[in-house]
Short mmCIF file of C-alpha atoms (C1' of nucleotides) in Angstrom, two decimals:
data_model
loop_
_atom_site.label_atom_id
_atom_site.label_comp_id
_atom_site.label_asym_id
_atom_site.label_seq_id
_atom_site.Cartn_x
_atom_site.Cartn_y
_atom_site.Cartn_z
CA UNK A 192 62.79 5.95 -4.49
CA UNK A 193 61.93 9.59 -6.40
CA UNK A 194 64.34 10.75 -8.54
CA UNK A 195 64.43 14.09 -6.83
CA UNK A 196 65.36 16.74 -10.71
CA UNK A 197 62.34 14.31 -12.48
CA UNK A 198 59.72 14.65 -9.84
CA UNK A 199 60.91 19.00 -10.10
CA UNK A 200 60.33 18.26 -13.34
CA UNK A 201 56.83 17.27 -13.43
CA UNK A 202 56.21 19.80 -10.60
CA UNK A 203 57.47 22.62 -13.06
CA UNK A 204 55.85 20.86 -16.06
CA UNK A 205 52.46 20.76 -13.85
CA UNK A 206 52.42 24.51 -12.88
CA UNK A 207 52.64 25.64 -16.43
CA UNK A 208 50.25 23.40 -17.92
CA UNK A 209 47.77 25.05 -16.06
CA UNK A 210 47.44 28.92 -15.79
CA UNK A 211 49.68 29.22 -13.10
CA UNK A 212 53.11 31.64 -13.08
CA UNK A 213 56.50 30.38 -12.23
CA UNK A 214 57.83 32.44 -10.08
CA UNK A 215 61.03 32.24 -8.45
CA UNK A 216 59.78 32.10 -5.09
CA UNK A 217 57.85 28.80 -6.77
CA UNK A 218 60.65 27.26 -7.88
CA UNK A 219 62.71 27.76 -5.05
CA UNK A 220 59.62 26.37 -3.11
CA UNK A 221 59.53 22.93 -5.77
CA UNK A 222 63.32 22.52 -5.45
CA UNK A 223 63.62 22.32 -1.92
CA UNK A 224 60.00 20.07 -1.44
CA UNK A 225 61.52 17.87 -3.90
CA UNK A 226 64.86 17.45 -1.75
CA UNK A 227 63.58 16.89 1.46
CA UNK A 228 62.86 13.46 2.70
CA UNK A 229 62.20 14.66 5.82
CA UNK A 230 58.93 15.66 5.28
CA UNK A 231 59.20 19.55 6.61
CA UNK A 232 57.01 21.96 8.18
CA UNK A 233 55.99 25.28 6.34
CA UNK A 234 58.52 27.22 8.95
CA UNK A 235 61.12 24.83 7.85
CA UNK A 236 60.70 25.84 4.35
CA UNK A 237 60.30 29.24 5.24
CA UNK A 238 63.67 29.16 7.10
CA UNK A 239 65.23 27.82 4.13
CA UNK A 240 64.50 29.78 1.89
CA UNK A 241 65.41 32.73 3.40
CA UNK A 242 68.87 32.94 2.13
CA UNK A 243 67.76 33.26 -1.16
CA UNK A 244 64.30 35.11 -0.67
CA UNK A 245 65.20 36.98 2.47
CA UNK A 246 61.38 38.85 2.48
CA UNK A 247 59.02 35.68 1.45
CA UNK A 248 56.76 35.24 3.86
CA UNK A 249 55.00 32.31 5.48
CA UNK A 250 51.74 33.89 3.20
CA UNK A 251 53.39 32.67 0.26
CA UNK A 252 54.58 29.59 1.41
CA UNK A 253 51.21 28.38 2.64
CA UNK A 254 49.37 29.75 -0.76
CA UNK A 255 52.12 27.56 -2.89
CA UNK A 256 51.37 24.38 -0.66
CA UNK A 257 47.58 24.66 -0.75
CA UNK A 258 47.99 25.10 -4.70
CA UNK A 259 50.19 22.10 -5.06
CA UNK A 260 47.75 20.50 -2.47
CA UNK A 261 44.70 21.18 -4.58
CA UNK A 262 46.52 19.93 -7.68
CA UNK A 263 47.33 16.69 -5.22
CA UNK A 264 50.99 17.09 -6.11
CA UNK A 265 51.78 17.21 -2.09
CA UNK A 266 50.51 15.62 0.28
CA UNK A 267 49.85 17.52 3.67
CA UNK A 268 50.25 16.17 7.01
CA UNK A 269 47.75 17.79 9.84
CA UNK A 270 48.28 17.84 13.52
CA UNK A 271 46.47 19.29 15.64
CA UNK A 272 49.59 20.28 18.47
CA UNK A 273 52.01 21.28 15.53
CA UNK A 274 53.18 22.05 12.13
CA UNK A 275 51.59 21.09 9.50
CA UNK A 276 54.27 18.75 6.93
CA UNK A 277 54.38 18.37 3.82
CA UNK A 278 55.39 15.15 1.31
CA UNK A 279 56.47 16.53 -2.19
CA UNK A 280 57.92 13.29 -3.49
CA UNK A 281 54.80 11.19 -2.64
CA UNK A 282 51.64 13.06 -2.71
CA UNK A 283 49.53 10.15 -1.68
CA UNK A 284 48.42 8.54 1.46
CA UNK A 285 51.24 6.18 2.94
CA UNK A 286 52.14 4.93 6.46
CA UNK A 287 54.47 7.56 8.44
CA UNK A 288 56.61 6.60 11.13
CA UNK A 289 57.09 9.66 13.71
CA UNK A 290 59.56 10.45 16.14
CA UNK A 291 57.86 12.02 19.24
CA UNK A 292 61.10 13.29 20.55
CA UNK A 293 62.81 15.22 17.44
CA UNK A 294 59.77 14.98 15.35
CA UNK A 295 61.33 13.54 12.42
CA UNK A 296 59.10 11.31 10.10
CA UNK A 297 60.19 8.56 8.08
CA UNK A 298 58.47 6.23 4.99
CA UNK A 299 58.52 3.05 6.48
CA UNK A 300 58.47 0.19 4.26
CA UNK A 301 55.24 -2.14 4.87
CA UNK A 302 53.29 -4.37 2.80
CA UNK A 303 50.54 -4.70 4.63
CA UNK A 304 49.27 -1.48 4.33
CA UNK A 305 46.98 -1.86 1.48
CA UNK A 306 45.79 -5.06 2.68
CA UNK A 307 44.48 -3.36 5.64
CA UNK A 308 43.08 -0.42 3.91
CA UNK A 309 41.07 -3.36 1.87
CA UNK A 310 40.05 -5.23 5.27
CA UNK A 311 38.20 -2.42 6.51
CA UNK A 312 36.31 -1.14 3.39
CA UNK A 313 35.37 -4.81 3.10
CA UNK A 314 34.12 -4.82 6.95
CA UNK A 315 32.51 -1.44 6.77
CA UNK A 316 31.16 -1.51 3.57
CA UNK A 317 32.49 2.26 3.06
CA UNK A 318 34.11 2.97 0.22
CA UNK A 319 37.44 4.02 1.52
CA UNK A 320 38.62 7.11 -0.40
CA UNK A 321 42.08 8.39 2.08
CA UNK A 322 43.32 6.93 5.18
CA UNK A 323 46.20 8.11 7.58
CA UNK A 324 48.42 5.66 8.87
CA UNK A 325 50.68 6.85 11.66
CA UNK A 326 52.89 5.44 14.21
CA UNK A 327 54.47 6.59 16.86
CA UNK A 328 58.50 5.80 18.54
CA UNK A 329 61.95 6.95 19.34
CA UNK A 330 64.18 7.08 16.42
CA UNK A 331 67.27 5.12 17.06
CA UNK A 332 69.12 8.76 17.08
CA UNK A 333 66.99 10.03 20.14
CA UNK A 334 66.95 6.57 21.67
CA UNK A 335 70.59 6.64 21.62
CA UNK A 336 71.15 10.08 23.11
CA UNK A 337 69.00 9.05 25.99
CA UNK B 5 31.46 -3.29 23.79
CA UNK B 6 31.49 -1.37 27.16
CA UNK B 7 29.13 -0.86 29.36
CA UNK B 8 28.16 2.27 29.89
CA UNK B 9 27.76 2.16 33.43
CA UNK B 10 30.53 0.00 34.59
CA UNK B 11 33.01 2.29 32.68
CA UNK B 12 31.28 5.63 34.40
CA UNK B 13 32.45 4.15 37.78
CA UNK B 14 36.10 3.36 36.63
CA UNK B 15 36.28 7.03 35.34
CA UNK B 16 34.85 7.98 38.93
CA UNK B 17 36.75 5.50 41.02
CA UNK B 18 40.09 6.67 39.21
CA UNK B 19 39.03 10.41 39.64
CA UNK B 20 38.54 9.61 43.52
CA UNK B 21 41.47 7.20 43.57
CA UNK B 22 43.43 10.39 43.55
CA UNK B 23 43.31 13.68 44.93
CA UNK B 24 40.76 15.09 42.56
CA UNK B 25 37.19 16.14 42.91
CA UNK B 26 34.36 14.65 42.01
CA UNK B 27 32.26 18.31 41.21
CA UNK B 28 28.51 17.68 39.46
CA UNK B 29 30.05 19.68 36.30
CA UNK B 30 33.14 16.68 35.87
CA UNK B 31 30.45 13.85 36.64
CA UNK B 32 27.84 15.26 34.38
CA UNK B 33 30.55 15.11 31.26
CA UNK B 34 31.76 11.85 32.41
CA UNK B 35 28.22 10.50 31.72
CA UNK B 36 28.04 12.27 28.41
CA UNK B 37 31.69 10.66 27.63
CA UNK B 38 30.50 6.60 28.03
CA UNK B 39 27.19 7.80 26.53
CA UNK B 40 28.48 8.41 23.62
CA UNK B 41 29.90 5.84 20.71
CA UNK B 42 29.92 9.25 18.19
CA UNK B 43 33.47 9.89 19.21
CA UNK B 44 32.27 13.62 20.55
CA UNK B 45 34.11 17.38 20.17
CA UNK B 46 34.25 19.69 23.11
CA UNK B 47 31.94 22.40 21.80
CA UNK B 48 29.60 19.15 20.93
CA UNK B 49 29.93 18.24 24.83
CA UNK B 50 29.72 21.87 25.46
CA UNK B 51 26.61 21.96 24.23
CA UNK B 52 25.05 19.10 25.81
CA UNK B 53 26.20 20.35 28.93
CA UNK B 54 24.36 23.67 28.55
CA UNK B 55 20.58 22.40 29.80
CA UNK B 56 22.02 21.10 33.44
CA UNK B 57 24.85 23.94 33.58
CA UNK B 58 24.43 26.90 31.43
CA UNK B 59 27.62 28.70 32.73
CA UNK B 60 29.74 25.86 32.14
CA UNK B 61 32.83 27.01 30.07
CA UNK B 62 34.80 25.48 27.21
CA UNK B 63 37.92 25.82 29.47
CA UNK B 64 36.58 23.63 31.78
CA UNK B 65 35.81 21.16 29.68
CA UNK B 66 39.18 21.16 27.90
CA UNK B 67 40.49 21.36 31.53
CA UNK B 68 38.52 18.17 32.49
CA UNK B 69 39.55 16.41 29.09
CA UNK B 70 42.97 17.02 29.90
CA UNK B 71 42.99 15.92 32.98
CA UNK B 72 41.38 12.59 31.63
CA UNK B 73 43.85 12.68 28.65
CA UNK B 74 46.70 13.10 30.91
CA UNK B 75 45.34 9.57 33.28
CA UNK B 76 45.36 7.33 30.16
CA UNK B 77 41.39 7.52 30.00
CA UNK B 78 40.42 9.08 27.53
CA UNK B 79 41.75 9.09 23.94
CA UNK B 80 42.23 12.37 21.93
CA UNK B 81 42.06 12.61 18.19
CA UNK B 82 43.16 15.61 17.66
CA UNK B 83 42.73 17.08 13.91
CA UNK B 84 44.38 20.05 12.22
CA UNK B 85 41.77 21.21 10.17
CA UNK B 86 38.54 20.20 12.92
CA UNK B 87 37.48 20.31 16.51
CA UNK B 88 39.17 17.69 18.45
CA UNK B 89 37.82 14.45 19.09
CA UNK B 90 37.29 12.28 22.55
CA UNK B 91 36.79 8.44 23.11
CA UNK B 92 36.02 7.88 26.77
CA UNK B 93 35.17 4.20 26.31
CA UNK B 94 38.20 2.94 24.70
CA UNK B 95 41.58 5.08 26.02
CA UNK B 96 43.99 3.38 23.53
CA UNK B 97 44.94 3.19 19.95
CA UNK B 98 42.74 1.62 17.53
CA UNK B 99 41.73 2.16 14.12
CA UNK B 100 38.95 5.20 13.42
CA UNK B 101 36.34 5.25 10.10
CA UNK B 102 35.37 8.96 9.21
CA UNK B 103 33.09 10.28 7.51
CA UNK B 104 34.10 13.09 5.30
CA UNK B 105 30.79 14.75 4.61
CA UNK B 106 29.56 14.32 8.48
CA UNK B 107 32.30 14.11 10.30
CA UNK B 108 30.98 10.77 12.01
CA UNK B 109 33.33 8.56 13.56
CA UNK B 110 33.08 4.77 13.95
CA UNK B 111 35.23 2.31 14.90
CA UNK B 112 35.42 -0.50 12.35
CA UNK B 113 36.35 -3.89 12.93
CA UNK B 114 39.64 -4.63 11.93
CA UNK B 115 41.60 -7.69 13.12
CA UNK B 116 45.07 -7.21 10.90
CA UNK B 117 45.33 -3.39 12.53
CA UNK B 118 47.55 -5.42 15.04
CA UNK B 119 49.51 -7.18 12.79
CA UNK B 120 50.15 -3.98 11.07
CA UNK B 121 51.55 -2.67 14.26
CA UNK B 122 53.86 -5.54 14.46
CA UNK B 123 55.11 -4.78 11.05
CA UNK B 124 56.45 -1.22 11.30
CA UNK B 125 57.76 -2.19 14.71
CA UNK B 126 60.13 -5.41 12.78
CA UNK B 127 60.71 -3.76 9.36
CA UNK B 128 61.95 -0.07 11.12
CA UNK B 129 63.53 -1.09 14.58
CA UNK B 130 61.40 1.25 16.12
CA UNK B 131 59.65 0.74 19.29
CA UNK B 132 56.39 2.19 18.31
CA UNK B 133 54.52 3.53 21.32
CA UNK B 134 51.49 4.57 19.74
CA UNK B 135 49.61 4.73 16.40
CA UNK B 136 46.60 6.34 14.63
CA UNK B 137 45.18 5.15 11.99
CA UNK B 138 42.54 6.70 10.45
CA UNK B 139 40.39 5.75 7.20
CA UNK B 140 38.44 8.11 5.57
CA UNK B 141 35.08 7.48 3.52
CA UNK B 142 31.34 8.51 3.06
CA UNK B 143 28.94 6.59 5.55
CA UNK B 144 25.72 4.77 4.11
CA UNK B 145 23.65 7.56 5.46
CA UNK B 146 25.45 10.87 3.92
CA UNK B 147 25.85 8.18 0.70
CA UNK B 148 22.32 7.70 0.51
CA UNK B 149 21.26 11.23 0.62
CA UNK B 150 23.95 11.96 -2.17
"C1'" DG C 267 39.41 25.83 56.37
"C1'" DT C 268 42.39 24.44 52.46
"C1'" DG C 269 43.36 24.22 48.02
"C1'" DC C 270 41.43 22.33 43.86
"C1'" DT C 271 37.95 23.76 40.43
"C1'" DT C 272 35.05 26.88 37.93
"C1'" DG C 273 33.97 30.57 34.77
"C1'" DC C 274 35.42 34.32 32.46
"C1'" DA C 275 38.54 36.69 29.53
"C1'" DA C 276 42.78 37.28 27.48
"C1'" DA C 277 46.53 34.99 25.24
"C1'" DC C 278 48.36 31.73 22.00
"C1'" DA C 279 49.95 29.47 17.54
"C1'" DG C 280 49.55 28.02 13.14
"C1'" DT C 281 47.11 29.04 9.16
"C1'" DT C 282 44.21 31.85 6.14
"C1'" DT C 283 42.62 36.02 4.07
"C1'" DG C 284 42.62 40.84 2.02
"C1'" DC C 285 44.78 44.07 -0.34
"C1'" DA C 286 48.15 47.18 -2.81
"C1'" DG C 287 52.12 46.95 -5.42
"C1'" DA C 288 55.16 43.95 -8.27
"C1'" DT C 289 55.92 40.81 -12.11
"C1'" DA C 290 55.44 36.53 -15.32
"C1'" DG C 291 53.80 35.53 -19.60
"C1'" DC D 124 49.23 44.79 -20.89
"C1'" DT D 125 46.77 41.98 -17.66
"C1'" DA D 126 45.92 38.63 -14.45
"C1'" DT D 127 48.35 36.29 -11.14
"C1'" DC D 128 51.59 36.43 -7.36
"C1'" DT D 129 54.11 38.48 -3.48
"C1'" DG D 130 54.65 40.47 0.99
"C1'" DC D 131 52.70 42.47 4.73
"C1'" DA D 132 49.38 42.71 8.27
"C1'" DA D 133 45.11 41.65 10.20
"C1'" DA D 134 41.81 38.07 11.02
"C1'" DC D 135 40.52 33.48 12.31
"C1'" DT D 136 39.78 29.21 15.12
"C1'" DG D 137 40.33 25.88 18.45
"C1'" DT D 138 42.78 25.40 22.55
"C1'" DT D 139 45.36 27.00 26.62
"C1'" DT D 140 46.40 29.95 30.42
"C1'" DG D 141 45.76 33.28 34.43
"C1'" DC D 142 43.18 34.72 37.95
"C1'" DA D 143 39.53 35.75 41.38
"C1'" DA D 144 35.56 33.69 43.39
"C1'" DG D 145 33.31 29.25 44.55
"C1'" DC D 146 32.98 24.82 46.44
"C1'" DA D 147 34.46 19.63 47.44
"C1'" DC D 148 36.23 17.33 50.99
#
DNA sequence: GTGCTTGCAAACAGTTTGCAGATAG
DNA sequence: CTATCTGCAAACTGTTTGCAAGCAC
């Protein structure tokens, strides 16, 4: 769906536009966002990059993903009983599809979305400006090992 | 949509039902839960709770919450960056409006929400056990005051 | 009287903040 | 050379847990 070394690309591109440095902790950072599709935690990231920066720190991590937050070049996915996650490849609002056994999330594919989002700023009169769209089941991997 | 004092007698019927007890501290914050439609935070119940028991505690409350939480009867909307939220009146999934400046929550009218549901569950092969879907927005009265 | 519940305080976890030294531009 | 960034550690916040005393049944 992304084409994961032009979406680092505009990442890279976005960072120096502005006044901010490129460090290699960054980049590192922009790589791996870029090739996950798994949508992972700030520990996750922090665990994988410690082969290459063995003393980054979660600091660091969390500074870079607020930046790129603030930017809106991730989006960030609260919850309140765990890590945070974080979308690199599509920093907007779209439905997520949860596993509540291993936690994975996926992107699934529905149409209706937007029609929905539409249906309540219609009823409501608000003028919707972010949603959250999140559902909950056993991927067919946990389901399986059941 | 519910009546207030039909659903304060499920709550204590299903509290009684087992073996828990019906203290004046757990049937004080059931009233406060089907009296309210503002979708209501611990420390706001905390508060409320302070004229009839001033030594009340937040771990109670979180306790009692829990305990409701844990019965199917009362919903939770927990969120990463805010107090947790409670529904008393309507345990189950359904589709929340907030406001961003106030923090109001309403719930909007929304007949495809359903349908949505249905969606995910075809298009991923997921059994979906549970949603949230939340829409964010300014209400008329924070709008007007702009 | 029994054992669940309360209230208090300490613990907890993920995230944020402050600061001194390091480094990108 | 200078302002930003890193890494470390302490602080923060909402929630949970442990425990002794209280109270519902």
């Amino acid at each position: 769906m992304v084409d994961p070394q032009a979406r680092f690309e505009a990442l890279v591109d976005r960072l120096r536009g502005q006044e901010y440095r490129l460090t290699p902790q960054r980049i590192a950072l922009l790589r791996l966002l870029v090739a996950s599709d798994g949508h992972p935690s700030a520990s996750h990231l922090y665990d994988q990059l410690q082969d290459q920066f063995p003393t980054t720190s979660p600091g660091t991590i969390y500074k870079t993903l607020n930046l790129l937050k603030d930017l809106d070049e991730v989006l960030e996915l609260g919850f309140s009983d765990d890590d945070n996650r974080y979308d690199g490849n599509k920093p907007y609002p779209h439905p997520h599809l949860i596993c509540v056994r291993c936690r994975k999330i996926m992107d699934p594919e529905v149409s209706m979305a937007q029609d929905l989002v539409q249906q309540v700023a219609q009823q409501s009169g608000y003028q919707i400006i972010g949603h959250r769209l999140d559902f909950y089941g056993v991927c067919p991997d946990c389901r399986e090992s059941e």
